[in-house]
mmCIF file of N, CA and C in Angstrom:
data_model
loop_
_atom_site.group_PDB
_atom_site.id
_atom_site.type_symbol
_atom_site.label_atom_id
_atom_site.label_comp_id
_atom_site.label_asym_id
_atom_site.label_seq_id
_atom_site.Cartn_x
_atom_site.Cartn_y
_atom_site.Cartn_z
ATOM 1 N N UNK A 270 0.908 -1.261 0.054
ATOM 2 C CA UNK A 270 -0.087 -0.019 0.040
ATOM 3 C C UNK A 270 0.837 1.255 0.039
ATOM 4 N N UNK A 271 0.945 1.842 -1.099
ATOM 5 C CA UNK A 271 1.890 2.943 -1.205
ATOM 6 C C UNK A 271 1.142 4.048 -2.231
ATOM 7 N N UNK A 272 1.324 5.329 -1.583
ATOM 8 C CA UNK A 272 0.554 6.350 -2.268
ATOM 9 C C UNK A 272 1.542 6.820 -3.343
ATOM 10 N N UNK A 273 0.932 6.893 -4.527
ATOM 11 C CA UNK A 273 1.698 7.610 -5.805
ATOM 12 C C UNK A 273 1.206 8.957 -6.062
ATOM 13 N N UNK A 274 1.925 9.628 -6.697
ATOM 14 C CA UNK A 274 1.561 11.062 -7.109
ATOM 15 C C UNK A 274 1.758 11.934 -5.841
ATOM 16 N N UNK A 275 0.990 13.075 -5.895
ATOM 17 C CA UNK A 275 1.332 14.125 -4.824
ATOM 18 C C UNK A 275 -0.063 14.317 -4.076
ATOM 19 N N UNK A 276 -0.012 14.293 -2.705
ATOM 20 C CA UNK A 276 -1.161 14.485 -1.900
ATOM 21 C C UNK A 276 -0.755 15.162 -0.606
ATOM 22 N N UNK A 277 -1.654 15.904 -0.050
ATOM 23 C CA UNK A 277 -1.470 16.788 1.019
ATOM 24 C C UNK A 277 -2.568 16.623 2.052
ATOM 25 N N UNK A 278 -2.290 16.447 3.367
ATOM 26 C CA UNK A 278 -3.292 16.390 4.342
ATOM 27 C C UNK A 278 -2.952 17.402 5.520
ATOM 28 N N UNK A 279 -3.957 18.236 5.652
ATOM 29 C CA UNK A 279 -3.667 19.370 6.528
ATOM 30 C C UNK A 279 -4.819 19.596 7.618
ATOM 31 N N UNK A 280 -4.541 19.907 8.674
ATOM 32 C CA UNK A 280 -5.621 20.323 9.660
ATOM 33 C C UNK A 280 -5.578 21.912 9.713
ATOM 34 N N UNK A 281 -6.793 22.348 9.421
ATOM 35 C CA UNK A 281 -6.945 23.851 9.329
ATOM 36 C C UNK A 281 -7.916 24.177 10.432
ATOM 37 N N UNK A 282 -7.386 25.174 11.317
ATOM 38 C CA UNK A 282 -8.144 25.815 12.399
ATOM 39 C C UNK A 282 -8.833 27.130 11.996
ATOM 40 N N UNK A 283 -10.163 27.185 12.133
ATOM 41 C CA UNK A 283 -10.871 28.372 11.801
ATOM 42 C C UNK A 283 -11.466 28.981 12.974
ATOM 43 N N UNK A 284 -11.532 30.244 12.871
ATOM 44 C CA UNK A 284 -12.260 31.054 13.976
ATOM 45 C C UNK A 284 -13.227 31.992 13.352
ATOM 46 N N UNK A 285 -14.353 32.339 13.953
ATOM 47 C CA UNK A 285 -15.271 33.302 13.511
ATOM 48 C C UNK A 285 -15.916 34.074 14.566
ATOM 49 N N UNK A 286 -16.323 35.211 14.321
ATOM 50 C CA UNK A 286 -17.041 35.959 15.426
ATOM 51 C C UNK A 286 -18.399 36.584 14.788
ATOM 52 N N UNK A 287 -19.485 36.341 15.363
ATOM 53 C CA UNK A 287 -20.681 36.910 14.964
ATOM 54 C C UNK A 287 -21.519 37.407 16.240
ATOM 55 N N UNK A 288 -21.802 38.812 16.212
ATOM 56 C CA UNK A 288 -22.423 39.363 17.295
ATOM 57 C C UNK A 288 -21.750 39.140 18.606
ATOM 58 N N UNK A 289 -20.541 39.060 18.695
ATOM 59 C CA UNK A 289 -19.848 38.894 19.948
ATOM 60 C C UNK A 289 -19.599 37.454 20.278
ATOM 61 N N UNK A 290 -20.192 36.583 19.598
ATOM 62 C CA UNK A 290 -19.961 35.192 19.964
ATOM 63 C C UNK A 290 -18.834 34.554 18.966
ATOM 64 N N UNK A 291 -17.911 33.968 19.534
ATOM 65 C CA UNK A 291 -16.851 33.483 18.932
ATOM 66 C C UNK A 291 -16.900 31.953 18.782
ATOM 67 N N UNK A 292 -16.622 31.458 17.561
ATOM 68 C CA UNK A 292 -16.781 29.955 17.404
ATOM 69 C C UNK A 292 -15.394 29.524 16.725
ATOM 70 N N UNK A 293 -14.910 28.346 17.079
ATOM 71 C CA UNK A 293 -13.649 27.804 16.505
ATOM 72 C C UNK A 293 -13.903 26.360 16.166
ATOM 73 N N UNK A 294 -13.344 25.965 14.901
ATOM 74 C CA UNK A 294 -13.554 24.578 14.510
ATOM 75 C C UNK A 294 -12.379 24.278 13.609
ATOM 76 N N UNK A 295 -12.283 22.924 13.385
ATOM 77 C CA UNK A 295 -11.103 22.404 12.619
ATOM 78 C C UNK A 295 -11.762 21.675 11.401
ATOM 79 N N UNK A 296 -10.940 21.807 10.328
ATOM 80 C CA UNK A 296 -11.306 21.052 9.069
ATOM 81 C C UNK A 296 -10.045 20.296 8.651
ATOM 82 N N UNK A 297 -10.334 19.121 8.020
ATOM 83 C CA UNK A 297 -9.247 18.366 7.427
ATOM 84 C C UNK A 297 -9.312 18.628 5.975
ATOM 85 N N UNK A 298 -8.203 19.123 5.400
ATOM 86 C CA UNK A 298 -8.194 19.409 4.012
ATOM 87 C C UNK A 298 -7.318 18.284 3.327
ATOM 88 N N UNK A 299 -7.770 17.757 2.282
ATOM 89 C CA UNK A 299 -7.087 16.651 1.511
ATOM 90 C C UNK A 299 -7.019 17.192 0.090
ATOM 91 N N UNK A 300 -5.963 17.534 -0.321
ATOM 92 C CA UNK A 300 -5.607 18.039 -1.658
ATOM 93 C C UNK A 300 -4.578 17.133 -2.417
ATOM 94 N N UNK A 301 -4.885 16.828 -3.661
ATOM 95 C CA UNK A 301 -3.930 16.015 -4.383
ATOM 96 C C UNK A 301 -3.924 16.306 -5.940
ATOM 97 N N UNK A 302 -2.950 15.851 -6.544
ATOM 98 C CA UNK A 302 -3.011 15.834 -8.116
ATOM 99 C C UNK A 302 -3.824 14.600 -8.428
ATOM 100 N N UNK A 303 -4.305 14.436 -9.576
ATOM 101 C CA UNK A 303 -5.078 13.208 -10.032
ATOM 102 C C UNK A 303 -4.454 12.049 -9.605
ATOM 103 N N UNK A 304 -3.189 11.737 -9.801
ATOM 104 C CA UNK A 304 -2.542 10.423 -9.447
ATOM 105 C C UNK A 304 -2.593 10.250 -7.974
ATOM 106 N N UNK A 305 -2.297 11.359 -7.155
ATOM 107 C CA UNK A 305 -2.233 11.166 -5.759
ATOM 108 C C UNK A 305 -3.706 10.926 -5.251
ATOM 109 N N UNK A 306 -4.738 11.509 -5.693
ATOM 110 C CA UNK A 306 -6.174 11.302 -5.231
ATOM 111 C C UNK A 306 -6.625 9.925 -5.498
ATOM 112 N N UNK A 307 -6.234 9.459 -6.738
ATOM 113 C CA UNK A 307 -6.670 8.067 -7.238
ATOM 114 C C UNK A 307 -5.895 7.123 -6.411
ATOM 115 N N UNK A 308 -4.657 7.347 -6.086
ATOM 116 C CA UNK A 308 -3.928 6.339 -5.295
ATOM 117 C C UNK A 308 -4.485 6.320 -3.981
ATOM 118 N N UNK A 309 -4.835 7.443 -3.332
ATOM 119 C CA UNK A 309 -5.411 7.481 -1.952
ATOM 120 C C UNK A 309 -6.769 6.848 -2.042
ATOM 121 N N UNK A 310 -7.556 6.880 -3.030
ATOM 122 C CA UNK A 310 -8.837 6.305 -3.247
ATOM 123 C C UNK A 310 -8.623 4.788 -3.228
ATOM 124 N N UNK A 311 -7.673 4.291 -3.999
ATOM 125 C CA UNK A 311 -7.437 2.937 -4.194
ATOM 126 C C UNK A 311 -6.902 2.323 -2.744
ATOM 127 N N UNK A 312 -6.190 3.096 -1.950
ATOM 128 C CA UNK A 312 -5.800 2.714 -0.684
ATOM 129 C C UNK A 312 -6.948 2.482 0.273
ATOM 130 N N UNK A 313 -7.870 3.417 0.204
ATOM 131 C CA UNK A 313 -9.239 3.287 1.078
ATOM 132 C C UNK A 313 -9.934 2.020 0.622
ATOM 133 N N UNK A 314 -10.111 1.795 -0.674
ATOM 134 C CA UNK A 314 -10.759 0.624 -1.246
ATOM 135 C C UNK A 314 -10.113 -0.607 -0.708
ATOM 136 N N UNK A 315 -8.780 -0.620 -0.828
ATOM 137 C CA UNK A 315 -8.014 -1.832 -0.321
ATOM 138 C C UNK A 315 -8.188 -2.102 1.128
ATOM 139 N N UNK A 316 -8.196 -1.045 2.024
ATOM 140 C CA UNK A 316 -8.371 -1.336 3.421
ATOM 141 C C UNK A 316 -9.945 -1.815 3.548
ATOM 142 N N UNK A 317 -10.779 -1.179 2.831
ATOM 143 C CA UNK A 317 -12.206 -1.516 2.992
ATOM 144 C C UNK A 317 -12.521 -2.956 2.628
ATOM 145 N N UNK A 318 -11.823 -3.501 1.713
ATOM 146 C CA UNK A 318 -12.033 -4.868 1.252
ATOM 147 C C UNK A 318 -11.181 -5.920 1.950
ATOM 148 N N UNK A 319 -10.402 -5.499 2.815
ATOM 149 C CA UNK A 319 -9.744 -6.537 3.636
ATOM 150 C C UNK A 319 -10.613 -7.207 4.552
ATOM 151 N N UNK A 320 -10.525 -8.547 4.568
ATOM 152 C CA UNK A 320 -11.370 -9.380 5.413
ATOM 153 C C UNK A 320 -10.498 -9.574 6.685
ATOM 154 N N UNK A 321 -10.678 -8.724 7.747
ATOM 155 C CA UNK A 321 -9.918 -8.771 8.908
ATOM 156 C C UNK A 321 -9.953 -10.203 9.565
ATOM 157 N N UNK A 322 -11.144 -10.861 9.548
ATOM 158 C CA UNK A 322 -11.168 -12.099 10.151
ATOM 159 C C UNK A 322 -10.229 -13.087 9.673
ATOM 160 N N UNK A 323 -9.759 -12.941 8.441
ATOM 161 C CA UNK A 323 -8.779 -13.959 7.800
ATOM 162 C C UNK A 323 -7.305 -13.559 8.121
ATOM 163 N N UNK A 324 -7.038 -12.567 8.779
ATOM 164 C CA UNK A 324 -5.683 -12.052 9.081
ATOM 165 C C UNK A 324 -5.197 -12.911 10.317
ATOM 166 N N UNK A 325 -4.015 -13.278 10.204
ATOM 167 C CA UNK A 325 -3.483 -14.198 11.286
ATOM 168 C C UNK A 325 -3.583 -13.478 12.580
ATOM 169 N N UNK A 326 -3.868 -14.231 13.655
ATOM 170 C CA UNK A 326 -3.961 -13.689 15.027
ATOM 171 C C UNK A 326 -2.810 -12.898 15.503
ATOM 172 N N UNK A 327 -1.651 -13.345 15.085
ATOM 173 C CA UNK A 327 -0.397 -12.744 15.576
ATOM 174 C C UNK A 327 -0.101 -11.487 14.756
ATOM 175 N N UNK A 328 -0.705 -11.295 13.666
ATOM 176 C CA UNK A 328 -0.557 -9.965 12.960
ATOM 177 C C UNK A 328 -1.676 -9.038 13.285
ATOM 178 N N UNK A 329 -2.838 -9.454 13.534
ATOM 179 C CA UNK A 329 -3.969 -8.716 13.907
ATOM 180 C C UNK A 329 -4.868 -9.413 15.031
ATOM 181 N N UNK A 330 -4.706 -9.235 16.212
ATOM 182 C CA UNK A 330 -5.483 -9.913 17.209
ATOM 183 C C UNK A 330 -6.978 -9.534 17.115
ATOM 184 N N UNK A 331 -7.759 -10.529 17.599
ATOM 185 C CA UNK A 331 -9.249 -10.241 17.692
ATOM 186 C C UNK A 331 -9.534 -9.000 18.534
ATOM 187 N N UNK A 332 -10.397 -8.160 18.064
ATOM 188 C CA UNK A 332 -10.703 -6.942 18.739
ATOM 189 C C UNK A 332 -9.949 -5.697 18.290
ATOM 190 N N UNK A 333 -8.836 -6.051 17.456
ATOM 191 C CA UNK A 333 -8.069 -4.851 16.932
ATOM 192 C C UNK A 333 -8.603 -4.542 15.580
ATOM 193 N N UNK A 334 -7.996 -3.410 15.076
ATOM 194 C CA UNK A 334 -8.567 -2.947 13.626
ATOM 195 C C UNK A 334 -7.372 -2.743 12.740
ATOM 196 N N UNK A 335 -7.527 -3.145 11.572
ATOM 197 C CA UNK A 335 -6.537 -2.951 10.493
ATOM 198 C C UNK A 335 -6.364 -1.483 10.154
ATOM 199 N N UNK A 336 -5.109 -0.934 10.193
ATOM 200 C CA UNK A 336 -4.765 0.456 9.998
ATOM 201 C C UNK A 336 -3.415 0.566 9.391
ATOM 202 N N UNK A 337 -3.180 1.658 8.782
ATOM 203 C CA UNK A 337 -1.917 2.082 8.222
ATOM 204 C C UNK A 337 -1.540 3.529 8.556
ATOM 205 N N UNK A 338 -0.255 3.781 8.538
ATOM 206 C CA UNK A 338 0.190 5.104 8.933
ATOM 207 C C UNK A 338 0.707 5.616 7.658
ATOM 208 N N UNK A 339 0.352 6.938 7.325
ATOM 209 C CA UNK A 339 0.972 7.765 6.302
ATOM 210 C C UNK A 339 1.801 8.791 6.867
ATOM 211 N N UNK A 340 3.102 8.694 6.665
ATOM 212 C CA UNK A 340 4.052 9.560 7.327
ATOM 213 C C UNK A 340 4.417 10.776 6.317
ATOM 214 N N UNK A 341 4.533 11.923 6.849
ATOM 215 C CA UNK A 341 5.037 13.148 6.113
ATOM 216 C C UNK A 341 6.447 12.842 5.549
ATOM 217 N N UNK A 342 6.788 13.310 4.459
ATOM 218 C CA UNK A 342 8.168 13.193 3.802
ATOM 219 C C UNK A 342 8.459 11.682 3.351
ATOM 220 N N UNK A 343 7.639 10.734 3.766
ATOM 221 C CA UNK A 343 8.011 9.275 3.378
ATOM 222 C C UNK A 343 6.784 8.839 2.494
ATOM 223 N N UNK A 344 5.534 8.903 2.990
ATOM 224 C CA UNK A 344 4.345 8.487 2.240
ATOM 225 C C UNK A 344 3.686 9.522 1.530
ATOM 226 N N UNK A 345 3.528 10.801 2.216
ATOM 227 C CA UNK A 345 2.726 11.880 1.764
ATOM 228 C C UNK A 345 3.711 13.193 1.837
ATOM 229 N N UNK A 346 3.162 14.356 1.480
ATOM 230 C CA UNK A 346 4.025 15.511 1.393
ATOM 231 C C UNK A 346 4.685 15.949 2.757
ATOM 232 N N UNK A 347 5.630 16.648 2.613
ATOM 233 C CA UNK A 347 6.354 17.046 3.888
ATOM 234 C C UNK A 347 5.483 18.048 4.645
ATOM 235 N N UNK A 348 4.563 18.723 4.050
ATOM 236 C CA UNK A 348 3.682 19.807 4.573
ATOM 237 C C UNK A 348 2.476 19.087 5.253
ATOM 238 N N UNK A 349 2.308 17.814 5.092
ATOM 239 C CA UNK A 349 1.160 17.063 5.624
ATOM 240 C C UNK A 349 1.243 16.799 7.216
ATOM 241 N N UNK A 350 0.096 16.633 7.820
ATOM 242 C CA UNK A 350 0.013 16.111 9.080
ATOM 243 C C UNK A 350 0.110 14.600 9.125
ATOM 244 N N UNK A 351 0.665 13.928 10.126
ATOM 245 C CA UNK A 351 0.690 12.368 9.984
ATOM 246 C C UNK A 351 -0.747 11.948 10.008
ATOM 247 N N UNK A 352 -1.007 10.840 9.339
ATOM 248 C CA UNK A 352 -2.355 10.262 8.929
ATOM 249 C C UNK A 352 -2.340 8.845 9.451
ATOM 250 N N UNK A 353 -3.368 8.539 10.100
ATOM 251 C CA UNK A 353 -3.747 6.989 10.252
ATOM 252 C C UNK A 353 -5.068 6.736 9.579
ATOM 253 N N UNK A 354 -5.030 5.771 8.707
ATOM 254 C CA UNK A 354 -6.332 5.266 7.987
ATOM 255 C C UNK A 354 -6.559 3.831 8.529
ATOM 256 N N UNK A 355 -7.756 3.680 8.875
ATOM 257 C CA UNK A 355 -8.100 2.421 9.477
ATOM 258 C C UNK A 355 -9.669 2.011 9.482
ATOM 259 N N UNK A 356 -9.773 0.762 9.795
ATOM 260 C CA UNK A 356 -11.111 0.277 9.858
ATOM 261 C C UNK A 356 -11.896 0.573 11.194
ATOM 262 N N UNK A 357 -13.113 0.895 11.148
ATOM 263 C CA UNK A 357 -13.889 1.295 12.367
ATOM 264 C C UNK A 357 -14.317 0.075 13.107
ATOM 265 N N UNK A 358 -14.588 -1.006 12.333
ATOM 266 C CA UNK A 358 -15.002 -2.297 12.923
ATOM 267 C C UNK A 358 -13.843 -3.197 13.285
ATOM 268 N N UNK A 359 -13.943 -3.838 14.393
ATOM 269 C CA UNK A 359 -12.892 -4.514 14.902
ATOM 270 C C UNK A 359 -12.893 -5.994 14.399
ATOM 271 N N UNK A 360 -11.807 -6.624 14.408
ATOM 272 C CA UNK A 360 -11.708 -8.037 13.936
ATOM 273 C C UNK A 360 -12.385 -8.848 14.901
ATOM 274 N N UNK A 361 -13.289 -9.820 14.345
ATOM 275 C CA UNK A 361 -13.889 -10.829 15.157
ATOM 276 C C UNK A 361 -15.201 -10.365 15.926
ATOM 277 N N UNK A 362 -15.178 -9.074 16.475
ATOM 278 C CA UNK A 362 -16.383 -8.627 17.197
ATOM 279 C C UNK A 362 -17.160 -7.739 16.258
ATOM 280 N N UNK A 363 -16.571 -7.114 15.314
ATOM 281 C CA UNK A 363 -17.155 -6.153 14.402
ATOM 282 C C UNK A 363 -17.650 -4.874 15.176
ATOM 283 N N UNK A 364 -17.217 -4.653 16.435
ATOM 284 C CA UNK A 364 -17.694 -3.398 17.145
ATOM 285 C C UNK A 364 -16.851 -2.240 16.883
ATOM 286 N N UNK A 365 -17.580 -1.136 16.906
ATOM 287 C CA UNK A 365 -16.766 0.180 16.819
ATOM 288 C C UNK A 365 -16.085 0.595 18.034
ATOM 289 N N UNK A 366 -15.234 1.509 18.024
ATOM 290 C CA UNK A 366 -14.664 1.976 19.274
ATOM 291 C C UNK A 366 -15.623 2.861 20.102
ATOM 292 N N UNK A 367 -15.373 2.971 21.454
ATOM 293 C CA UNK A 367 -16.383 3.682 22.198
ATOM 294 C C UNK A 367 -16.641 5.066 22.000
ATOM 295 N N UNK A 368 -15.781 5.840 21.514
ATOM 296 C CA UNK A 368 -15.911 7.269 21.466
ATOM 297 C C UNK A 368 -16.529 7.666 20.003
ATOM 298 N N UNK A 369 -16.749 6.532 19.122
ATOM 299 C CA UNK A 369 -17.427 6.773 17.886
ATOM 300 C C UNK A 369 -18.876 7.208 18.106
ATOM 301 N N UNK A 370 -19.325 8.355 17.455
ATOM 302 C CA UNK A 370 -20.616 8.757 17.458
ATOM 303 C C UNK A 370 -21.165 8.835 15.892
ATOM 304 N N UNK A 371 -22.268 7.962 15.750
ATOM 305 C CA UNK A 371 -22.782 7.993 14.297
ATOM 306 C C UNK A 371 -23.340 9.283 13.911
ATOM 307 N N UNK A 372 -23.502 9.555 12.489
ATOM 308 C CA UNK A 372 -23.912 10.727 11.923
ATOM 309 C C UNK A 372 -25.356 11.085 12.069
ATOM 310 N N UNK A 373 -26.118 10.276 12.750
ATOM 311 C CA UNK A 373 -27.612 10.540 12.808
ATOM 312 C C UNK A 373 -27.987 11.831 13.174
#
């Protein structure tokens, strides 16, 4: 699983004021050239298609989640924030982690 092309991941902090009320939020910006974006999309598809239950217990114990690290300067741009891409569902139990809040 290797990213080809150019891709950049940045956390952007925003602030705004309206009628004396201040709000602050973060956004994750993902920008890339066509090759970089397609390569990232293929990486996501590859992780989504992995059958975690078939991975050896020594490599991925039950209850753990398949994930990979994308490191600045090595896998992605030097200006990127470090990235972890992973499955939400755990091997064997298929449970999500506790702090996950669905989009409902």
